[in-house]
Coordinates of C-alpha atoms and ligand atoms in Angstrom, one line a residue:
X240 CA 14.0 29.6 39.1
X241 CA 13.1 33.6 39.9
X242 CA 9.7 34.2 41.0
X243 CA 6.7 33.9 37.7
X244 CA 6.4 37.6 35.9
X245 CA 3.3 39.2 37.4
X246 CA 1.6 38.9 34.3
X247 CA 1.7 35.1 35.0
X248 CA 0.5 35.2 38.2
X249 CA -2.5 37.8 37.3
X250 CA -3.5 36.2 34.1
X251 CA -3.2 32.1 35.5
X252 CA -6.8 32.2 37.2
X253 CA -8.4 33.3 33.6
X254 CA -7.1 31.6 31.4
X255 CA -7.9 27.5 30.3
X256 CA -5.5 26.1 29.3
X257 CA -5.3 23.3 25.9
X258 CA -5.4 19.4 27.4
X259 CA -4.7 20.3 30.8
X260 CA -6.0 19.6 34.2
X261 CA -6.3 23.1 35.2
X262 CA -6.4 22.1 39.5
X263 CA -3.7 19.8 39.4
X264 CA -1.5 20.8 36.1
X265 CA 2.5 22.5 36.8
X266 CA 2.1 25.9 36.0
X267 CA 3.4 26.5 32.3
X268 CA 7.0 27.5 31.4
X269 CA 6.7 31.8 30.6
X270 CA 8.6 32.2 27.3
X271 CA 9.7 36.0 26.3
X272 CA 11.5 35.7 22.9
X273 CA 12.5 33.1 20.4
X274 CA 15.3 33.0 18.4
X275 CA 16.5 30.5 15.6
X276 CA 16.2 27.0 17.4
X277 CA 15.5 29.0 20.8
X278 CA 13.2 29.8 23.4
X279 CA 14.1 32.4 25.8
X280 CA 12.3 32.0 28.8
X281 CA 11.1 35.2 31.3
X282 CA 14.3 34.2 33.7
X283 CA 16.4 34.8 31.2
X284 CA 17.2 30.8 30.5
X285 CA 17.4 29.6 26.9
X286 CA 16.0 26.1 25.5
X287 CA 16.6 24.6 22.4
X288 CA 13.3 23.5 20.7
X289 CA 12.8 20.4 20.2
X290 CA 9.3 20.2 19.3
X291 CA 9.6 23.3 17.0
X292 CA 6.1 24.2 17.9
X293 CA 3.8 21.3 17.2
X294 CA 6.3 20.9 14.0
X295 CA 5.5 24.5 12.2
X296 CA 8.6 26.6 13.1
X297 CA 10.5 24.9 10.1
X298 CA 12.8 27.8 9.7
X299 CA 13.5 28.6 13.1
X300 CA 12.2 31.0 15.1
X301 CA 11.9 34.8 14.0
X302 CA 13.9 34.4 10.1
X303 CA 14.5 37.7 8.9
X304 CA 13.3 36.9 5.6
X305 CA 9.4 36.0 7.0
X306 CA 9.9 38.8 9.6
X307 CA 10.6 41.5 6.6
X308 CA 7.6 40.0 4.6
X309 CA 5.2 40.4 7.5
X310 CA 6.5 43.8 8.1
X311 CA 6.4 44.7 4.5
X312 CA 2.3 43.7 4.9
X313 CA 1.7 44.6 7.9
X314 CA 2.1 48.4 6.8
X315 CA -0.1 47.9 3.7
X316 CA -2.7 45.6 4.6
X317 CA -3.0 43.6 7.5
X318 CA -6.3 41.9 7.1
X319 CA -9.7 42.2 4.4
X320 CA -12.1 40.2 3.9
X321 CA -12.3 37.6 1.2
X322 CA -15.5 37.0 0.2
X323 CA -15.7 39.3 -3.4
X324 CA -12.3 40.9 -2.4
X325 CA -8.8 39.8 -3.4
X326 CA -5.2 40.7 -2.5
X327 CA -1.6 39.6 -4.0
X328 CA -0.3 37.7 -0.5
X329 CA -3.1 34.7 -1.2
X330 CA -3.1 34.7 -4.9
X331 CA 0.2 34.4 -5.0
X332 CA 0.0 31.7 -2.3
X333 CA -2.5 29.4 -4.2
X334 CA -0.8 29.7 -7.4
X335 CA 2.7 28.9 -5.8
X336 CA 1.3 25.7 -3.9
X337 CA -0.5 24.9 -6.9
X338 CA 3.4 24.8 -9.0
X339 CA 5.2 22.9 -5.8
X340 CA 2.6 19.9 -5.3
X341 CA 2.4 17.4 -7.3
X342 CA 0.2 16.8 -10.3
X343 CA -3.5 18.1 -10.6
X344 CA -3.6 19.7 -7.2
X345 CA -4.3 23.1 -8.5
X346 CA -7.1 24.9 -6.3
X347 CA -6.4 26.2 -2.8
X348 CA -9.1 27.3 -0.4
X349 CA -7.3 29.0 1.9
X350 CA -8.7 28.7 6.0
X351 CA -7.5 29.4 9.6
X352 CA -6.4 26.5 11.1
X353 CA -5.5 22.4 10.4
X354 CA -8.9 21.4 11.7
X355 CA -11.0 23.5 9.7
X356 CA -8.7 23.2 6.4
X357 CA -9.4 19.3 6.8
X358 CA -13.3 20.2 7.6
X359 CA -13.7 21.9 4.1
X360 CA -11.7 19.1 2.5
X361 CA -14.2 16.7 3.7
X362 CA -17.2 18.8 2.8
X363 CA -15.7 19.4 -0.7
X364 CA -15.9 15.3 -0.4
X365 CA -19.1 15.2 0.4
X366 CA -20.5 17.6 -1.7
X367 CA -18.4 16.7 -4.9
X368 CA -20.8 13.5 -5.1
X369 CA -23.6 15.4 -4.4
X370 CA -23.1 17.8 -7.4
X371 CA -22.5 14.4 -9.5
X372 CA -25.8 13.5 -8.5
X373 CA -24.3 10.6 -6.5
X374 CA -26.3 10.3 -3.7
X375 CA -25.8 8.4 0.0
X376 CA -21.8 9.0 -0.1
X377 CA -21.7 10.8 3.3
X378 CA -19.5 8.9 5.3
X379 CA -15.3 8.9 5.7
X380 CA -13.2 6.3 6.2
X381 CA -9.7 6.6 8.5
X382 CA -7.0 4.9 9.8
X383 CA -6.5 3.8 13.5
X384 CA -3.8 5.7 15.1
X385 CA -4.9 8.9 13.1
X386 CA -5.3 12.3 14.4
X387 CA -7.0 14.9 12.0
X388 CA -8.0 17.8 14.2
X389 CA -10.0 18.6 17.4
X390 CA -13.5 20.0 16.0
X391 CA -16.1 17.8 15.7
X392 CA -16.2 16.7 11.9
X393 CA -12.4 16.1 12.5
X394 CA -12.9 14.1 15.9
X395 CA -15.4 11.8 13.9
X396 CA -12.3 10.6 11.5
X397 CA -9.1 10.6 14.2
X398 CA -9.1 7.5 15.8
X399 CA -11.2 7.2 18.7
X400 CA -9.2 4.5 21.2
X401 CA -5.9 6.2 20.9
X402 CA -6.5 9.9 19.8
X403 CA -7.5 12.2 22.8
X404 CA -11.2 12.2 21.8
X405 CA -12.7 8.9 23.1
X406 CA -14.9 11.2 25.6
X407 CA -16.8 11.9 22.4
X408 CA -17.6 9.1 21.0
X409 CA -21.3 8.9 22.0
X410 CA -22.1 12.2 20.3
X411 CA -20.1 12.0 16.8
X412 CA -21.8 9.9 14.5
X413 CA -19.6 6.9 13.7
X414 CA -17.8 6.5 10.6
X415 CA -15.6 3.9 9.6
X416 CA -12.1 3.4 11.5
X417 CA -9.7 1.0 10.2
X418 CA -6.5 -0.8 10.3
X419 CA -4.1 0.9 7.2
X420 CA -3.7 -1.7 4.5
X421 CA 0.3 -2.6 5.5
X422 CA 0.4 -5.1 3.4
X423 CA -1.6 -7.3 0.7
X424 CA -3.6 -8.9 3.9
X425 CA -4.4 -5.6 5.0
X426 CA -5.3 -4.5 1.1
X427 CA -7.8 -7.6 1.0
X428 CA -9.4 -6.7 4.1
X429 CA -9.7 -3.0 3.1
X430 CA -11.2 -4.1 -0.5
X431 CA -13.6 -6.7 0.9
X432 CA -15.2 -3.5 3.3
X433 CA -15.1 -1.2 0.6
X434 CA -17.0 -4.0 -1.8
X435 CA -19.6 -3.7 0.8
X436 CA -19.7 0.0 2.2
X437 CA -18.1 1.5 -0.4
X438 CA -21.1 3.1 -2.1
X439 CA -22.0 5.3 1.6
X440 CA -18.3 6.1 1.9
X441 CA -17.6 10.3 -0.1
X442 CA -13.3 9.4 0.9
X443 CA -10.2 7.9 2.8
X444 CA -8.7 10.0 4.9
X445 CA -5.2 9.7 6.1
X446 CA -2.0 11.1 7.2
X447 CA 0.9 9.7 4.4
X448 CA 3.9 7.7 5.8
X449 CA 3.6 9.4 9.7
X450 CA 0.5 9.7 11.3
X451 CA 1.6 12.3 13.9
X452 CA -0.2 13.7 17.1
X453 CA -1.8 10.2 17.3
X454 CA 1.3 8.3 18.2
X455 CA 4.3 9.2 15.6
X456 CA 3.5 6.0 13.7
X457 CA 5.3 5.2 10.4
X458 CA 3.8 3.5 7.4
X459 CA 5.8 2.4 3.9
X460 CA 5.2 4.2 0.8
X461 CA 3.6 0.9 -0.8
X462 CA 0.6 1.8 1.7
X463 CA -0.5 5.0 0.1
X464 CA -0.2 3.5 -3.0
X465 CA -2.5 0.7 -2.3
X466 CA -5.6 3.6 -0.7
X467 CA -4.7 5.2 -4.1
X468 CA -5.6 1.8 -5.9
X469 CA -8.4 0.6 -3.4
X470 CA -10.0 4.4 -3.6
X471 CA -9.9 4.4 -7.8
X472 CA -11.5 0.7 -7.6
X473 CA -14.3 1.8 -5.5
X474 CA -14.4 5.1 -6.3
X475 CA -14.0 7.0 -3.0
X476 CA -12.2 10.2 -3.4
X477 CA -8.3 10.2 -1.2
X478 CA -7.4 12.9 1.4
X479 CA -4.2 13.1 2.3
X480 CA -3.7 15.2 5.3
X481 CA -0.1 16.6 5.1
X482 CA -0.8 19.2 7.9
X483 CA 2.5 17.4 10.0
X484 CA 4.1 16.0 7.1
X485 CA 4.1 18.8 4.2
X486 CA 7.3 21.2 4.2
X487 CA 10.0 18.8 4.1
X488 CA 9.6 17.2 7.4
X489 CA 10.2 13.8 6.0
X490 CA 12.5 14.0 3.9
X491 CA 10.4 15.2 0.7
X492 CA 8.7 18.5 0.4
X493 CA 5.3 16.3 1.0
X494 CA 4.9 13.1 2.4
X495 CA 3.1 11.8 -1.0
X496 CA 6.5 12.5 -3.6
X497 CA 8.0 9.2 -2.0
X498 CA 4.9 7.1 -2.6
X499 CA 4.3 8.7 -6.4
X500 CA 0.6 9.0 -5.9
X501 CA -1.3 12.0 -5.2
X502 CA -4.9 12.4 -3.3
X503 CA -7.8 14.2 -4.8
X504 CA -7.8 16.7 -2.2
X505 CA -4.7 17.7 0.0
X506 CA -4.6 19.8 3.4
X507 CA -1.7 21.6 4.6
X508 CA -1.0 24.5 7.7
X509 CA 1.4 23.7 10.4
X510 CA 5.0 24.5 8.6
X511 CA 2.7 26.5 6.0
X512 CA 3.6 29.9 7.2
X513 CA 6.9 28.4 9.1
X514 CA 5.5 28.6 12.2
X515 CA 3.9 32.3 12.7
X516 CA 0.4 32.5 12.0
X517 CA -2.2 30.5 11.6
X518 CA -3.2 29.3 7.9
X519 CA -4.3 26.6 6.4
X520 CA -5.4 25.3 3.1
X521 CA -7.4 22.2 1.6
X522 CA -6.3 21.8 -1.8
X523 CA -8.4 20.2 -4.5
X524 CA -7.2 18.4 -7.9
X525 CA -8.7 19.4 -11.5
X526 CA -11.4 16.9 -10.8
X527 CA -12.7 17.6 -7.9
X528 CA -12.3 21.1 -8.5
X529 CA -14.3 20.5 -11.6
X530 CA -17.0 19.2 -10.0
X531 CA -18.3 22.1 -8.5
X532 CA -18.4 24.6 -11.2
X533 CA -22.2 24.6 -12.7
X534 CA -25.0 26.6 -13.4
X535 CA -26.5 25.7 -9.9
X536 CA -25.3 28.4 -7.3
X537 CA -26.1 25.4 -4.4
X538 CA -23.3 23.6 -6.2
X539 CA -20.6 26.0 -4.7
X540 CA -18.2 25.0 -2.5
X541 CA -20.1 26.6 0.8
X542 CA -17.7 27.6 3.4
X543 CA -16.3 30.8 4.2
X544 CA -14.2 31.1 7.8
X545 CA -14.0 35.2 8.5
X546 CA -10.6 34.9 8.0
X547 CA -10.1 33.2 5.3
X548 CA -6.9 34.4 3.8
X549 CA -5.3 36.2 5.8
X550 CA -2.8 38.3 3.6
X551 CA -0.5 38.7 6.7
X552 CA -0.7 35.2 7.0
X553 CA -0.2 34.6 3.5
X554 CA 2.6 36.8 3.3
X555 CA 4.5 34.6 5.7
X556 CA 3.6 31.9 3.9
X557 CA 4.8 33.0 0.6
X558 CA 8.0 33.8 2.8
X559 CA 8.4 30.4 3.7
X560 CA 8.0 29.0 0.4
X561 CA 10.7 31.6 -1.0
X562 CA 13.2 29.7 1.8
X563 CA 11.8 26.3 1.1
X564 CA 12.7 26.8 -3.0
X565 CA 15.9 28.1 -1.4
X566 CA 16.5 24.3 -0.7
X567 CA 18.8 24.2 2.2
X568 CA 16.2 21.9 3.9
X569 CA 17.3 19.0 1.2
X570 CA 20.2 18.6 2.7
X571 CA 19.1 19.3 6.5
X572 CA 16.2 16.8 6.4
X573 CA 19.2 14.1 5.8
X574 CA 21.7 15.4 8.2
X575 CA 19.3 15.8 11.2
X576 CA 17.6 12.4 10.3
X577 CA 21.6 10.6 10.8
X578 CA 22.1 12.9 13.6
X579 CA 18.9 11.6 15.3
X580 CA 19.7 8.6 14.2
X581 CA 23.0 8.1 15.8
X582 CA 21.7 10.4 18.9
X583 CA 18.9 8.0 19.9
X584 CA 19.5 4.8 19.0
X585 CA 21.4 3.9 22.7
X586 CA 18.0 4.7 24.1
X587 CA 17.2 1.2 22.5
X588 CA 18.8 -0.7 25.6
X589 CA 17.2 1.7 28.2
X590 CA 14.4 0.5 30.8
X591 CA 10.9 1.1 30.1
X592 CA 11.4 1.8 25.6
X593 CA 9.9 0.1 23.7
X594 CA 10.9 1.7 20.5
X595 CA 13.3 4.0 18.8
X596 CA 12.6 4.8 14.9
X597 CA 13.4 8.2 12.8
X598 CA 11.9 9.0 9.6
X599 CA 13.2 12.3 8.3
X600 CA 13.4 15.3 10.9
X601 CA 11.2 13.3 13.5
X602 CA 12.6 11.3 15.9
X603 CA 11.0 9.0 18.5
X604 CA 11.1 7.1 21.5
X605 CA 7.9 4.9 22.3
X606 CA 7.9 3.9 25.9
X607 CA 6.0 1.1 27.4
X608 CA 3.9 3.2 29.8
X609 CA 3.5 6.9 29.7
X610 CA 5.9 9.3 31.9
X611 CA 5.3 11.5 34.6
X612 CA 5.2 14.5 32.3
X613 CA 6.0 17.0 34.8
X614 CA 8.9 15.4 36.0
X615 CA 10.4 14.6 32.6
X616 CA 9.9 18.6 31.9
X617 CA 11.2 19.5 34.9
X618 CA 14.2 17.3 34.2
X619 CA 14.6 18.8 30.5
X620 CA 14.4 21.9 31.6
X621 CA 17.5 21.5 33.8
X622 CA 19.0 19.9 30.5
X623 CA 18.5 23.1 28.6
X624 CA 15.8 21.9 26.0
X625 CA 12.1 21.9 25.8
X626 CA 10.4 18.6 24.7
X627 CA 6.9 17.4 25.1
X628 CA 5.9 13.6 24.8
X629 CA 2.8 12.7 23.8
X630 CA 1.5 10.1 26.2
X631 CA 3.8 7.7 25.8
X632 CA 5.9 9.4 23.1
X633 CA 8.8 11.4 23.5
X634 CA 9.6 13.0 20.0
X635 CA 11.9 15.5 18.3
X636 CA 10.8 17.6 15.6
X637 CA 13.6 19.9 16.0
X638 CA 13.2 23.2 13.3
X639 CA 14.9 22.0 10.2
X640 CA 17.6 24.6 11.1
X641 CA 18.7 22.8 13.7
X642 CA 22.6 22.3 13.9
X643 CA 24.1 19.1 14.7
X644 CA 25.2 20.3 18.0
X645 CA 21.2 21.2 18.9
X646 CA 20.3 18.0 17.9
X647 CA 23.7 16.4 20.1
X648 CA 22.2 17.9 23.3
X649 CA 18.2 17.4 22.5
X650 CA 19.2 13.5 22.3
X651 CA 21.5 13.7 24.8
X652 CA 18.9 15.2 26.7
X653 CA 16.2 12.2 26.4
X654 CA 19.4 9.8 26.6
X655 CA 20.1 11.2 29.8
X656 CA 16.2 11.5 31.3
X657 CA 15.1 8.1 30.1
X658 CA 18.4 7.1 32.4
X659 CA 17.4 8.3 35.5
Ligands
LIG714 C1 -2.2 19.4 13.9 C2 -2.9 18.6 12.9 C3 -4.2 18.9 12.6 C4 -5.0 20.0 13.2 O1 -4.5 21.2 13.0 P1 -4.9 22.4 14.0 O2 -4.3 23.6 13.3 O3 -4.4 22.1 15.3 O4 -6.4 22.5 14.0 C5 -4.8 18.1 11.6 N1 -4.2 17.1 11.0 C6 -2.9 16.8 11.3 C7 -2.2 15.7 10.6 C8 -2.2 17.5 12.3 O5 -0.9 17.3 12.6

């Protein structure tokens, strides 16, 4: 490798960077472009993408349909304010997510970022009860194995022995973790605590069929179905947090189309703008919707990030949903999922896995223990590809352009590491 550009080297001692041990950490890989399933790096090396950005960059990098969008916006209106203002990009936005989700999910609040969109979904929780004059419904249950964010609120519902936020367990105030209901044991169990805590708990909270940062761990279908059952029976609202899983990752545009049940309140961002600005959104149903609108101004919904909205960000997103009702995804989501498939499954017989399974356009190797992470990157950076294991996970979430022959050297690529 050349020597770092100089605004590395310069910039290193100021800036912190996210999750790492900033005495002992390798110095970060300095990217200068992207292009379709690409990263071009500042010595002129390329990587296929393999992680497609923490899952958002569903298109690939830079499409030209989302760049001329942005462009188009940038030149009219880059950013206003939302409060008492309102611009095209996001009423478009909530009126188009409102006709591709299922059912009654028909009011978008439109935020920043995947923590803060799941934030506001559970304050709309909380304070929907309030405004039915339930009182004492203030707490959340959530799955172990669950990661919803890294604020506070959204620490206090990702699970705290396997998420990254066990340091802060003494100052959240607890709410209720559990085991997902994987079967008609597991429903029992989850029934018999919600007979007894269900009239403190405002919702459920969990990620449908892969429950992602936390450990890329699959659930059935049938398991949504029975928190859709358990929640009507003891009247708890249901999040579902597609923020990994909406946009076709799975194999269905959301997560929640294969199980045929929807949540009162949905929240979305990652692949929301395919993967170039930040935007979220929680999404209410009718109901819940309907449960704020009153003669009582304390009854609105009381939240209001700076900015909210962002029509840039919008525009993007509207861009992205132009190329998702496009519908080449339908048939990538299938052809990377066999590809995967195929591509992974000898890592079954290597030393030190403990799994290989693929749902959709995520594919995973578990090992027992986790890597040395910097030699692993080290080692797929000689391989031409940039993946990044989570603890013990090594994962693909290639973007859902990805040809077969990206996908043939990203597998190859953790075939040939997990090897050595
Ligand atoms: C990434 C993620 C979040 C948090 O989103 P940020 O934009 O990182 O705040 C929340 N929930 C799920 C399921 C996620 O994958």
């Amino acid at each position: 490798m050349t020597n770092p550009p100089d605004w590395l080297t310069r910039g290193a001692p100021h800036i912190w960077r996210p999750y790492t041990q900033m005495k002992t950490a390798a110095p970060p890989i300095p990217v200068v472009r992207t292009r379709g399933a690409k990263l071009i790096l500042a010595d002129g090396r390329e990587l296929i993408d393999g992680i497609a950005s923490w899952w958002t960059a569903a298109h690939g990098y830079n499409h030209p349909h989302i760049i001329e969008a942005m462009r188009a916006q940038l030149e009219k209106m880059p950013h206003v304010m939302f409060g008492g203002l309102a611009h095209e990009p996001a009423y478009v936005l909530a009126r188009r997510l409102a006709d591709v989700l299922p059912g009654a999910l028909n009011h978008a609040f439109l935020a920043e970022s995947g923590s803060v969109a799941v934030e506001i979904a559970m304050k709309m929780a909380v304070q929907f009860w309030l405004n039915q004059g339930v009182r004492g419904r203030t707490k959340f249950v959530s799955f172990r194995g669950g990661y919803h964010g890294d604020t506070f609120a959204t620490m206090m519902v990702s699970d705290p022995e396997e998420g990254m936020h066990k340091l802060f367990a003494d100052v959240l105030p607890a709410q209720h973790v559990v085991a997902l209901p994987y079967d008609d044991a597991g429903e029992k169990v989850l029934d018999a605590f919600l007979a007894e805590h269900g009239s403190e708990i405002a919702a459920l909270i969990v990620e449908p069929l892969v429950q992602g940062a936390g450990g890329m761990v699959f659930h059935e279908p049938e398991v949504l179905r029975r928190l859709r059952r358990l929640a009507d029976a003891h009247r708890v609202l249901l999040i579902f947090d597609e923020i990994f899983t909406g946009f076709g990752r799975t194999g269905s545009l959301f997560a929640m189309e294969q199980a045929g049940v929807e949540p009162d309140i949905v929240t979305l961002s990652k692949a929301l703008t395919g993967g170039v600005l930040p935007l979220s959104a929680a999404i209410a149903s009718d109901r819940v919707f309907d449960g704020f609108l009153s003669d009582d101004p304390l009854a609105a919904l009381m939240h209001g990030p700076t900015y909210m909205a962002n029509p840039l960000a919008c525009a993007a997103a509207n861009a992205s949903l132009d190329l998702f009702a496009q519908g080449a995804w339908r048939a990538d989501v299938p052809r990377i999922d066999a590809r995967l498939r195929e591509g992974l499954a000898p890592c079954r017989d290597l030393p030190g896995v403990k799994d290989v399974r693929v749902r959709g356009a995520i594919g995973v190797v578990e090992l027992h223990k986790a890597p040395d992470r910097a030699a692993l990157t080290a080692r797929f950076l000689d391989l031409g590809v940039w993946i990044r294991p989570l603890d013990r996970i090594v994962y693909l979430t290639p973007p859902l352009i990805a040809t077969d022959d990206d996908v043939a050297v990203l597998t190859g690529a953790i075939r040939t590491a997990l090897a050595a």
